Amino acid sequence: MSSVFERHPEHELVPYLDGELSRQQAKKVSGHLESCGRCRAELEELQNAVADCASYRTAIVAQTSAAPAPWRDLYRDFSRIDESLANNSLLVRLMRPLVHSGVPRWAFVAGLTVLIVLLSLNQLRQAPSVQAATLLRKAVAVSGSQPRPAHRIRVRSSRHADFTRAANVPAVLVEVAQAQAVAALFQKADWNWNDPLSARSFEQWRDRQVHKTDEVSAVQDPQEPSEKLTRIRTASPEGDVEAASITLDTANYDAVSERLEFRDSEWVELSEIAETPTDNAGGSGVDSVGVPVRAAEPPSRPAAFTPGSPASISDELQVLSALNGIGADLGDPVEVALADGKVMVTGPADIPAGRQSEIRASVASLPRVEVAFNSLPAVSSLASAGAPAAGTATSPAETRLEKHLGHAEFDRVSTQLLDLDDAAMQRVFALRRLALKFPDEAALSPRDLNVLRDLSRKHAAVLSQEVGSMEKILIPTLSSLGGAAVSVPATAHAGWQPAAEDVYLSARRVEVLISQTLGMTPGKASPSELMTALSQLQANLDDCQRALK
């Protein structure tokens, strides 16, 4: 039979459903539907769609006729939206051409799966790089605020005899033949041979590598097998150095050892030599914890100032106050000490030229001051005595915290905490430096005492604000994870200097626990431990501030 219904009445189904066909056309469509399951199924789908549209219209009319609902608080969803956009925007852009190109569904799904796997692998590959960069940044910041006491390093290489050298000694002063050969390797690789075993030199080399692969791992401490160190290894396809690794003691962020692997299969290893503490009575000029011993000095400037008279503690305090005015006592590797009748302001030559000019200008109007940036840093008064050691196992706190906060919020909180921790530790180091430099306030004039107390109060006040900010971020989250602080009252000190030492020790403890909690270093930090450490730090800081009043 020659008829339009030798084919399926696809275009007539909607008019048939709406009753727009003539009686004869509707009869033909009805007869076709009785014998064609395919068209009956399409008609059912159309009927369901019409019913859904009618329900939707009814719901919209009901909503628009009612009073408007209050605005929804969208801030709770912003983190989730940001994370979703960050993770999916690239994926959507890459897959959109496939969606509109008629690619078979199975091929689309397979391609999508492969892309997701590749993106996941890339994210996993990037994680060690972020961790390595953060650890190095922390180590460089600590070394800038807390220069290490003089020490020696052992140098081993694949082609030359072993030798030892003092750290931070310019290469021209090392005359041993094998030392000169190794120094040539470092210079060829553009690696700082004057300060080879340091986080700063390693970071400078790493930052110059355009394509690099990082690995971060926990290794056993050869000196104390029960403790763990953190090793960062960076491989690069370009340059003279094929791979380099540095091992950090994350209790104080000191560089313990280093290895450079060159492309010609040559290698060089550097390791710190543990120094045996010497008795100060022997005239070393350094006490048992590496704090320089101050010689007897005139405590205050005489009332009748005489030109050409030697510098005194008064001059030193004025210099420290001037440097505080430009923040040079926070993070800049600058040392201030009385020597040869002058106030010596010294620092390494790699301080940026602009910052050197600011430092010089800040003390230019003060008498008996000499500034030098080509000299070696003086022995620091910030030696790490009694710093808490990192744990020996990876803490599950990072996983729990990230799961609780979500990936995007965890990244935001981690960055904020690390910045606050860096700023707080700079204040801790500055406060402790003043406490160690001026332990006997009875020797100070009232004017000098006011300068010292004002500087110390300023550091303590800002530090208290930064600790409060860390508590505001951490306490609610740690409490929701089951943490609870154990109240440990602070020791009441007669003077602020011993209280500042307790602030230093408790701040180092908080620093280690935060690093473990965020997964930056190995350890077994728990929410309760970190909450208790924060509480102890705040209690010690309150005691220090009371003593400073």
XYZ file of C-alpha atoms in Angstrom:
549
model
C 0.000 0.000 0.000
C 1.395 3.360 -1.014
C 0.914 5.616 1.979
C 2.728 8.147 4.138
C 2.619 5.500 6.876
C 4.893 3.157 4.993
C 7.280 5.170 7.094
C 6.883 5.943 10.795
C 4.673 8.996 11.568
C 7.413 10.703 13.606
C 6.334 14.230 12.683
C 2.662 13.522 13.280
C 3.004 12.250 16.863
C 3.113 15.683 18.526
C 0.058 17.021 16.597
C -1.694 13.694 17.301
C -0.964 14.101 21.050
C -2.218 17.707 20.956
C -5.400 16.779 18.999
C -4.476 18.905 16.004
C -4.846 16.195 13.305
C -7.967 15.681 11.274
C -10.161 12.730 12.150
C -8.877 10.716 9.164
C -5.205 11.480 9.914
C -5.704 10.685 13.600
C -7.317 7.346 12.667
C -4.339 6.411 10.497
C -1.855 7.332 13.249
C -3.887 5.359 15.795
C -3.904 2.299 13.511
C -0.149 2.570 13.033
C 0.441 2.819 16.763
C -1.437 -0.443 17.334
C 1.056 -2.336 15.207
C 4.313 -0.375 15.887
C 5.968 -0.691 19.253
C 8.625 1.873 18.365
C 6.128 4.660 17.755
C 4.151 3.704 20.859
C 7.329 4.097 22.920
C 7.990 7.516 21.385
C 4.426 8.563 22.116
C 4.817 7.498 25.744
C 7.960 9.584 26.068
C 6.122 12.596 24.641
C 3.267 12.072 27.078
C 5.688 11.900 29.999
C 7.427 15.069 28.856
C 4.121 16.909 28.621
C 3.198 15.732 32.108
C 6.552 16.915 33.498
C 6.104 20.327 31.882
C 2.670 20.664 33.397
C 4.000 19.757 36.861
C 6.855 22.204 36.501
C 4.465 25.008 35.484
C 2.257 24.275 38.454
C 5.237 24.411 40.830
C 6.503 27.701 39.347
C 3.092 29.315 39.647
C 2.876 28.199 43.276
C 6.319 29.611 44.083
C 5.757 32.969 42.400
C 2.421 33.421 44.139
C 3.943 32.840 47.591
C 6.068 35.281 49.594
C 9.724 35.301 48.440
C 12.084 33.118 50.473
C 15.027 34.759 52.249
C 18.328 34.983 50.393
C 20.437 31.879 50.734
C 23.887 32.249 52.310
C 26.163 31.428 49.404
C 29.436 31.859 51.288
C 29.283 28.289 52.547
C 29.502 27.037 48.973
C 32.215 29.348 47.666
C 35.091 27.036 48.593
C 33.364 24.083 46.947
C 32.646 26.132 43.804
C 36.224 27.421 43.617
C 37.591 23.921 43.980
C 35.198 22.584 41.348
C 36.123 25.324 38.877
C 39.830 24.845 39.490
C 39.603 21.111 38.934
C 37.155 21.077 36.041
C 37.670 24.236 33.992
C 40.634 22.822 32.075
C 38.860 19.498 31.676
C 35.745 21.150 30.246
C 37.755 23.199 27.754
C 39.646 20.150 26.556
C 36.577 17.925 26.189
C 34.170 20.450 24.647
C 35.418 19.897 21.049
C 34.885 16.147 21.447
C 31.322 16.637 22.679
C 30.358 18.596 19.557
C 32.339 16.587 17.024
C 30.125 13.505 16.874
C 32.685 11.232 18.537
C 31.087 7.906 19.577
C 30.038 7.774 23.218
C 32.419 4.925 24.084
C 35.370 6.860 22.647
C 34.326 9.976 24.541
C 34.132 8.076 27.830
C 37.482 6.360 27.221
C 39.162 9.678 26.409
C 37.627 11.307 29.457
C 38.893 8.484 31.682
C 42.432 8.731 30.300
C 42.426 12.512 30.760
C 41.243 12.243 34.362
C 43.997 9.718 35.091
C 46.633 11.975 33.515
C 45.424 15.002 35.455
C 45.436 12.999 38.682
C 48.972 11.785 38.037
C 50.057 15.341 37.281
C 48.546 16.540 40.552
C 50.351 13.795 42.456
C 53.591 14.712 40.689
C 53.184 18.368 41.668
C 52.552 17.629 45.371
C 56.223 16.856 46.228
C 57.299 20.042 44.428
C 54.986 22.154 46.573
C 56.180 20.374 49.709
C 59.849 20.815 48.743
C 59.408 24.518 47.998
C 57.622 25.103 51.325
C 60.272 23.252 53.341
C 63.089 25.161 51.666
C 61.311 28.467 52.153
C 60.909 27.691 55.845
C 64.565 26.623 56.204
C 65.820 29.770 54.464
C 63.604 31.975 56.652
C 64.854 30.298 59.822
C 68.500 30.550 58.767
C 67.997 34.235 57.961
C 66.596 34.963 61.417
C 68.916 32.535 63.168
C 72.384 32.314 61.572
C 74.197 29.173 62.634
C 77.241 29.187 64.888
C 80.583 28.522 63.220
C 80.902 24.867 62.239
C 82.832 22.589 59.882
C 81.746 20.388 57.019
C 83.261 17.251 55.545
C 83.601 17.086 51.759
C 83.742 13.754 49.914
C 83.847 13.280 46.162
C 84.187 10.526 43.605
C 87.537 11.696 42.170
C 89.306 13.609 44.953
C 90.531 12.942 48.473
C 88.296 13.834 51.388
C 88.880 17.088 53.247
C 87.191 19.347 55.768
C 86.545 23.051 55.695
C 84.888 25.662 57.847
C 81.444 26.725 56.740
C 81.064 30.167 55.133
C 84.773 30.494 54.397
C 85.385 32.149 50.996
C 86.834 29.799 48.404
C 90.004 31.892 48.001
C 90.957 31.090 51.588
C 90.895 27.342 50.946
C 94.259 26.468 49.428
C 94.149 22.664 49.468
C 94.417 21.282 45.939
C 91.454 18.923 46.228
C 89.360 21.746 47.691
C 90.161 23.909 44.702
C 89.159 21.108 42.331
C 85.802 20.639 44.063
C 85.306 24.408 44.210
C 85.741 24.509 40.422
C 82.897 21.993 40.068
C 80.610 24.144 42.205
C 81.493 27.285 40.302
C 80.830 25.554 36.984
C 77.416 24.485 38.277
C 76.748 28.047 39.503
C 76.469 26.759 43.075
C 77.593 28.979 45.967
C 80.884 27.434 47.103
C 81.252 30.021 49.874
C 78.137 28.563 51.527
C 77.684 25.134 49.912
C 75.789 23.261 52.643
C 72.725 25.454 53.149
C 69.046 25.583 52.269
C 69.574 28.982 50.646
C 72.180 27.704 48.148
C 70.097 24.622 47.381
C 66.959 26.738 46.854
C 68.797 29.162 44.554
C 69.999 26.269 42.385
C 66.576 24.589 42.399
C 64.758 27.788 41.426
C 66.934 28.112 38.315
C 65.836 24.695 37.009
C 62.988 25.152 34.544
C 62.054 21.468 34.347
C 62.551 19.575 37.572
C 61.216 16.624 39.514
C 61.162 16.678 43.320
C 61.048 13.909 45.896
C 60.518 14.445 49.632
C 61.168 11.553 52.017
C 61.923 10.804 55.659
C 65.346 9.278 56.403
C 67.017 8.024 59.545
C 69.253 10.382 61.484
C 72.727 8.751 61.485
C 73.588 10.484 64.774
C 70.334 9.501 66.520
C 68.790 6.469 64.787
C 65.524 6.899 66.672
C 64.946 10.280 65.012
C 63.978 11.165 61.448
C 65.357 13.743 59.043
C 63.742 15.065 55.870
C 65.463 14.693 52.503
C 64.618 16.743 49.398
C 65.933 15.427 46.074
C 65.592 17.443 42.876
C 66.445 16.077 39.433
C 66.842 18.287 36.369
C 67.323 17.442 32.659
C 69.449 20.539 32.035
C 72.602 22.026 33.518
C 75.779 20.459 34.876
C 74.056 19.010 37.951
C 71.845 16.059 37.074
C 70.363 15.756 40.576
C 70.946 17.221 44.011
C 69.630 16.343 47.448
C 69.664 18.086 50.803
C 68.842 16.589 54.190
C 67.258 18.872 56.774
C 66.843 18.463 60.496
C 63.263 19.731 60.709
C 63.537 20.281 64.451
C 65.618 23.384 63.667
C 65.766 23.360 59.813
C 69.541 23.008 59.740
C 71.114 21.486 56.635
C 72.740 18.231 57.779
C 74.064 16.854 54.494
C 73.974 17.403 50.747
C 74.833 15.471 47.585
C 75.424 16.769 44.064
C 75.383 14.335 41.125
C 76.981 15.699 37.959
C 76.223 14.553 34.416
C 79.699 13.100 33.943
C 78.958 10.602 36.779
C 81.022 12.629 39.256
C 79.474 13.316 42.661
C 80.212 15.418 45.730
C 78.837 14.867 49.238
C 78.900 17.410 52.055
C 78.031 16.621 55.652
C 78.060 18.550 58.875
C 80.717 17.603 61.421
C 79.264 17.396 64.926
C 81.261 19.745 67.114
C 82.118 18.770 70.678
C 80.978 21.492 73.099
C 83.918 23.271 74.668
C 84.199 24.613 78.172
C 83.827 28.344 78.182
C 86.418 28.610 80.873
C 88.955 27.688 78.254
C 88.540 31.073 76.619
C 86.522 30.070 73.561
C 84.339 33.144 73.846
C 81.216 31.018 73.317
C 79.088 29.380 76.001
C 77.768 25.795 75.956
C 74.803 26.633 73.717
C 76.747 28.769 71.237
C 75.798 32.171 72.673
C 78.631 34.698 72.416
C 79.940 35.851 75.762
C 79.785 39.623 76.096
C 82.904 41.337 77.330
C 82.672 43.981 80.002
C 81.385 47.172 78.375
C 80.391 50.591 79.637
C 76.691 50.104 80.389
C 75.502 53.530 79.295
C 76.745 56.564 77.442
C 78.271 59.103 79.788
C 76.193 62.193 80.464
C 78.951 64.387 79.088
C 79.446 62.934 75.635
C 83.042 62.945 74.486
C 83.752 62.660 70.731
C 85.949 59.693 69.991
C 84.878 57.758 73.053
C 84.220 54.039 72.487
C 80.735 52.794 71.689
C 78.630 51.560 74.590
C 75.469 49.555 75.160
C 73.572 52.823 74.681
C 74.862 53.029 71.107
C 74.056 49.376 70.484
C 70.461 49.822 71.686
C 70.024 52.879 69.478
C 71.193 50.858 66.472
C 68.811 48.008 67.330
C 65.963 50.508 67.648
C 66.804 52.039 64.253
C 66.919 48.615 62.582
C 63.596 47.728 64.205
C 62.103 50.812 62.581
C 62.649 49.280 59.125
C 62.009 45.679 60.187
C 65.635 44.678 59.698
C 65.579 42.730 62.969
C 62.933 40.405 61.489
C 64.229 37.924 58.944
C 67.237 39.862 57.651
C 70.510 37.995 58.408
C 71.995 41.056 60.119
C 74.093 40.909 63.289
C 74.745 43.793 65.695
C 77.648 43.636 68.137
C 80.108 45.861 69.972
C 83.665 45.445 68.689
C 86.777 47.612 68.565
C 84.973 50.557 70.136
C 82.243 50.547 67.463
C 78.789 49.111 66.889
C 79.365 46.640 64.077
C 76.373 45.922 61.793
C 77.337 42.955 59.622
C 75.627 40.675 57.165
C 76.266 38.485 54.120
C 76.942 40.122 50.784
C 73.928 38.431 49.140
C 71.463 40.765 50.889
C 69.806 42.695 48.010
C 71.473 46.016 47.222
C 68.277 47.971 47.875
C 67.909 46.442 51.329
C 71.571 47.151 52.105
C 70.945 50.813 51.265
C 67.924 50.928 53.590
C 69.945 49.443 56.451
C 72.811 51.868 55.930
C 70.414 54.827 55.793
C 68.640 53.797 59.013
C 71.858 54.052 61.079
C 73.651 56.767 59.104
C 72.894 59.469 61.678
C 74.145 57.431 64.641
C 77.750 57.821 65.870
C 80.323 55.037 66.137
C 78.506 52.673 63.771
C 80.170 50.644 61.025
C 78.159 48.669 58.455
C 79.709 45.860 56.389
C 78.005 43.399 54.073
C 81.066 41.589 52.817
C 81.979 40.044 56.152
C 80.967 36.709 57.575
C 77.935 36.654 59.903
C 78.854 36.822 63.568
C 78.115 33.876 65.827
C 74.380 34.079 66.443
C 72.856 34.574 69.837
C 69.962 32.460 68.698
C 71.468 29.023 69.042
C 68.912 26.266 69.226
C 69.084 24.829 72.719
C 66.497 22.292 73.677
C 64.443 22.583 70.500
C 61.856 19.823 70.299
C 62.661 17.016 67.925
C 60.318 15.897 65.199
C 58.436 12.640 65.592
C 59.311 9.365 63.973
C 56.147 8.483 62.093
C 53.910 10.257 59.631
C 50.919 11.791 61.361
C 47.398 10.995 60.127
C 46.375 14.518 61.134
C 46.976 15.868 57.617
C 44.581 13.370 56.028
C 41.925 13.979 58.678
C 42.285 17.738 58.420
C 42.090 17.765 54.617
C 39.071 15.464 54.645
C 37.369 17.666 57.227
C 38.070 20.991 55.496
C 38.030 19.951 51.851
C 40.996 20.246 49.506
C 40.634 23.937 48.584
C 40.030 25.095 52.155
C 42.907 22.928 53.414
C 45.284 24.584 50.941
C 44.081 28.049 51.991
C 44.392 27.303 55.703
C 47.833 25.703 55.225
C 49.200 28.746 53.413
C 47.741 31.107 56.005
C 49.132 29.074 58.909
C 52.622 28.800 57.414
C 52.729 32.568 56.818
C 51.581 33.261 60.382
C 54.087 30.763 61.742
C 56.949 32.374 59.796
C 56.002 35.845 61.069
C 55.595 34.587 64.648
C 58.992 32.839 64.677
C 60.697 35.992 63.431
C 59.246 37.822 66.442
C 60.288 34.970 68.743
C 63.878 35.124 67.472
C 63.980 38.919 67.815
C 62.621 38.794 71.381
C 65.073 36.071 72.369
C 67.980 37.963 70.806
C 67.252 40.941 73.062
C 66.905 38.684 76.122
C 70.281 37.035 75.477
C 72.084 40.251 74.609
C 70.881 42.160 77.669
C 70.362 39.684 80.528
C 71.326 42.144 83.300
C 69.039 45.165 83.300
C 70.604 46.490 86.515
C 73.606 47.616 84.442
C 71.428 49.811 82.206
C 70.602 53.442 82.652
C 66.887 54.360 82.878
C 67.034 55.651 79.285
C 68.609 52.467 77.962
C 66.195 50.348 79.973
C 63.252 52.156 78.376
C 64.638 51.519 74.870
C 65.159 47.832 75.619
C 61.743 47.383 77.212
C 59.973 49.248 74.385
C 61.573 47.009 71.752
C 60.741 43.865 73.724
C 57.137 44.923 74.401
C 56.612 45.621 70.706
C 57.814 42.160 69.674
C 55.775 40.467 72.412
C 52.595 42.378 71.518
C 52.769 41.551 67.812
C 53.651 37.950 68.638
C 50.589 37.695 70.882
C 48.386 38.892 68.003
C 49.903 36.327 65.620
C 49.457 33.479 68.116
C 45.852 34.593 68.592
C 45.302 34.449 64.820
C 46.710 30.913 64.707
C 44.403 29.872 67.558
C 41.412 31.417 65.785
C 42.135 29.319 62.702
C 43.117 26.070 64.412
C 41.132 25.672 67.635
C 37.614 25.248 66.095
C 38.875 22.759 63.514
C 41.056 20.797 65.937
C 38.188 20.674 68.435
C 35.859 19.242 65.786
C 38.468 16.517 65.185
C 38.296 15.501 68.842
C 41.180 17.599 70.140
C 41.205 19.066 73.634
C 43.885 21.238 75.221
C 45.452 20.126 78.474
C 45.873 23.139 80.752
C 49.547 23.573 81.663
C 50.151 26.724 83.750
C 53.155 28.820 82.811
C 56.046 29.189 85.198
C 55.982 32.571 86.900
C 59.325 34.257 86.178
C 60.869 37.110 88.106
C 62.281 38.641 84.898
C 61.181 38.782 81.296
C 64.411 37.288 79.929
C 63.827 33.761 81.344
C 60.190 34.066 80.317
C 61.328 34.890 76.764
C 63.365 31.666 76.728
C 60.240 29.665 77.618
C 58.356 31.513 74.873
C 61.086 30.471 72.438
C 60.959 26.788 73.450
C 57.159 26.576 73.351
C 57.065 28.438 70.005
C 59.488 25.918 68.501
C 57.220 23.138 69.759
C 54.205 24.730 68.068
C 56.218 25.186 64.865
C 57.135 21.492 64.729
C 53.568 20.332 65.469
C 52.061 22.623 62.818
C 54.573 21.306 60.279
C 53.643 17.717 61.175
C 49.903 18.457 61.151
C 50.112 19.923 57.640
C 52.148 16.951 56.418
C 55.288 19.007 55.743
C 57.488 16.890 58.020
C 57.149 13.370 59.441
C 55.766 13.033 62.926
C 52.865 11.928 65.107
C 51.173 15.250 65.861
C 47.637 14.986 67.230
C 44.959 17.700 67.512
C 45.215 17.644 71.311
C 49.009 18.034 71.232
C 48.827 21.081 68.998
C 46.033 22.656 71.044
C 47.994 22.105 74.267
C 51.180 23.532 72.711
C 49.307 26.657 71.549
C 47.835 27.086 75.017
C 51.286 26.710 76.597
C 52.789 29.238 74.167
C 50.094 31.796 74.944
C 50.517 31.242 78.701
C 54.299 31.743 78.480
C 53.803 34.817 76.332
C 51.331 36.294 78.836
C 53.884 35.721 81.609
C 56.589 37.426 79.521
C 54.348 40.430 78.860
C 53.510 40.728 82.564
C 57.225 40.786 83.381
C 57.803 43.494 80.767
C 55.287 45.923 82.288
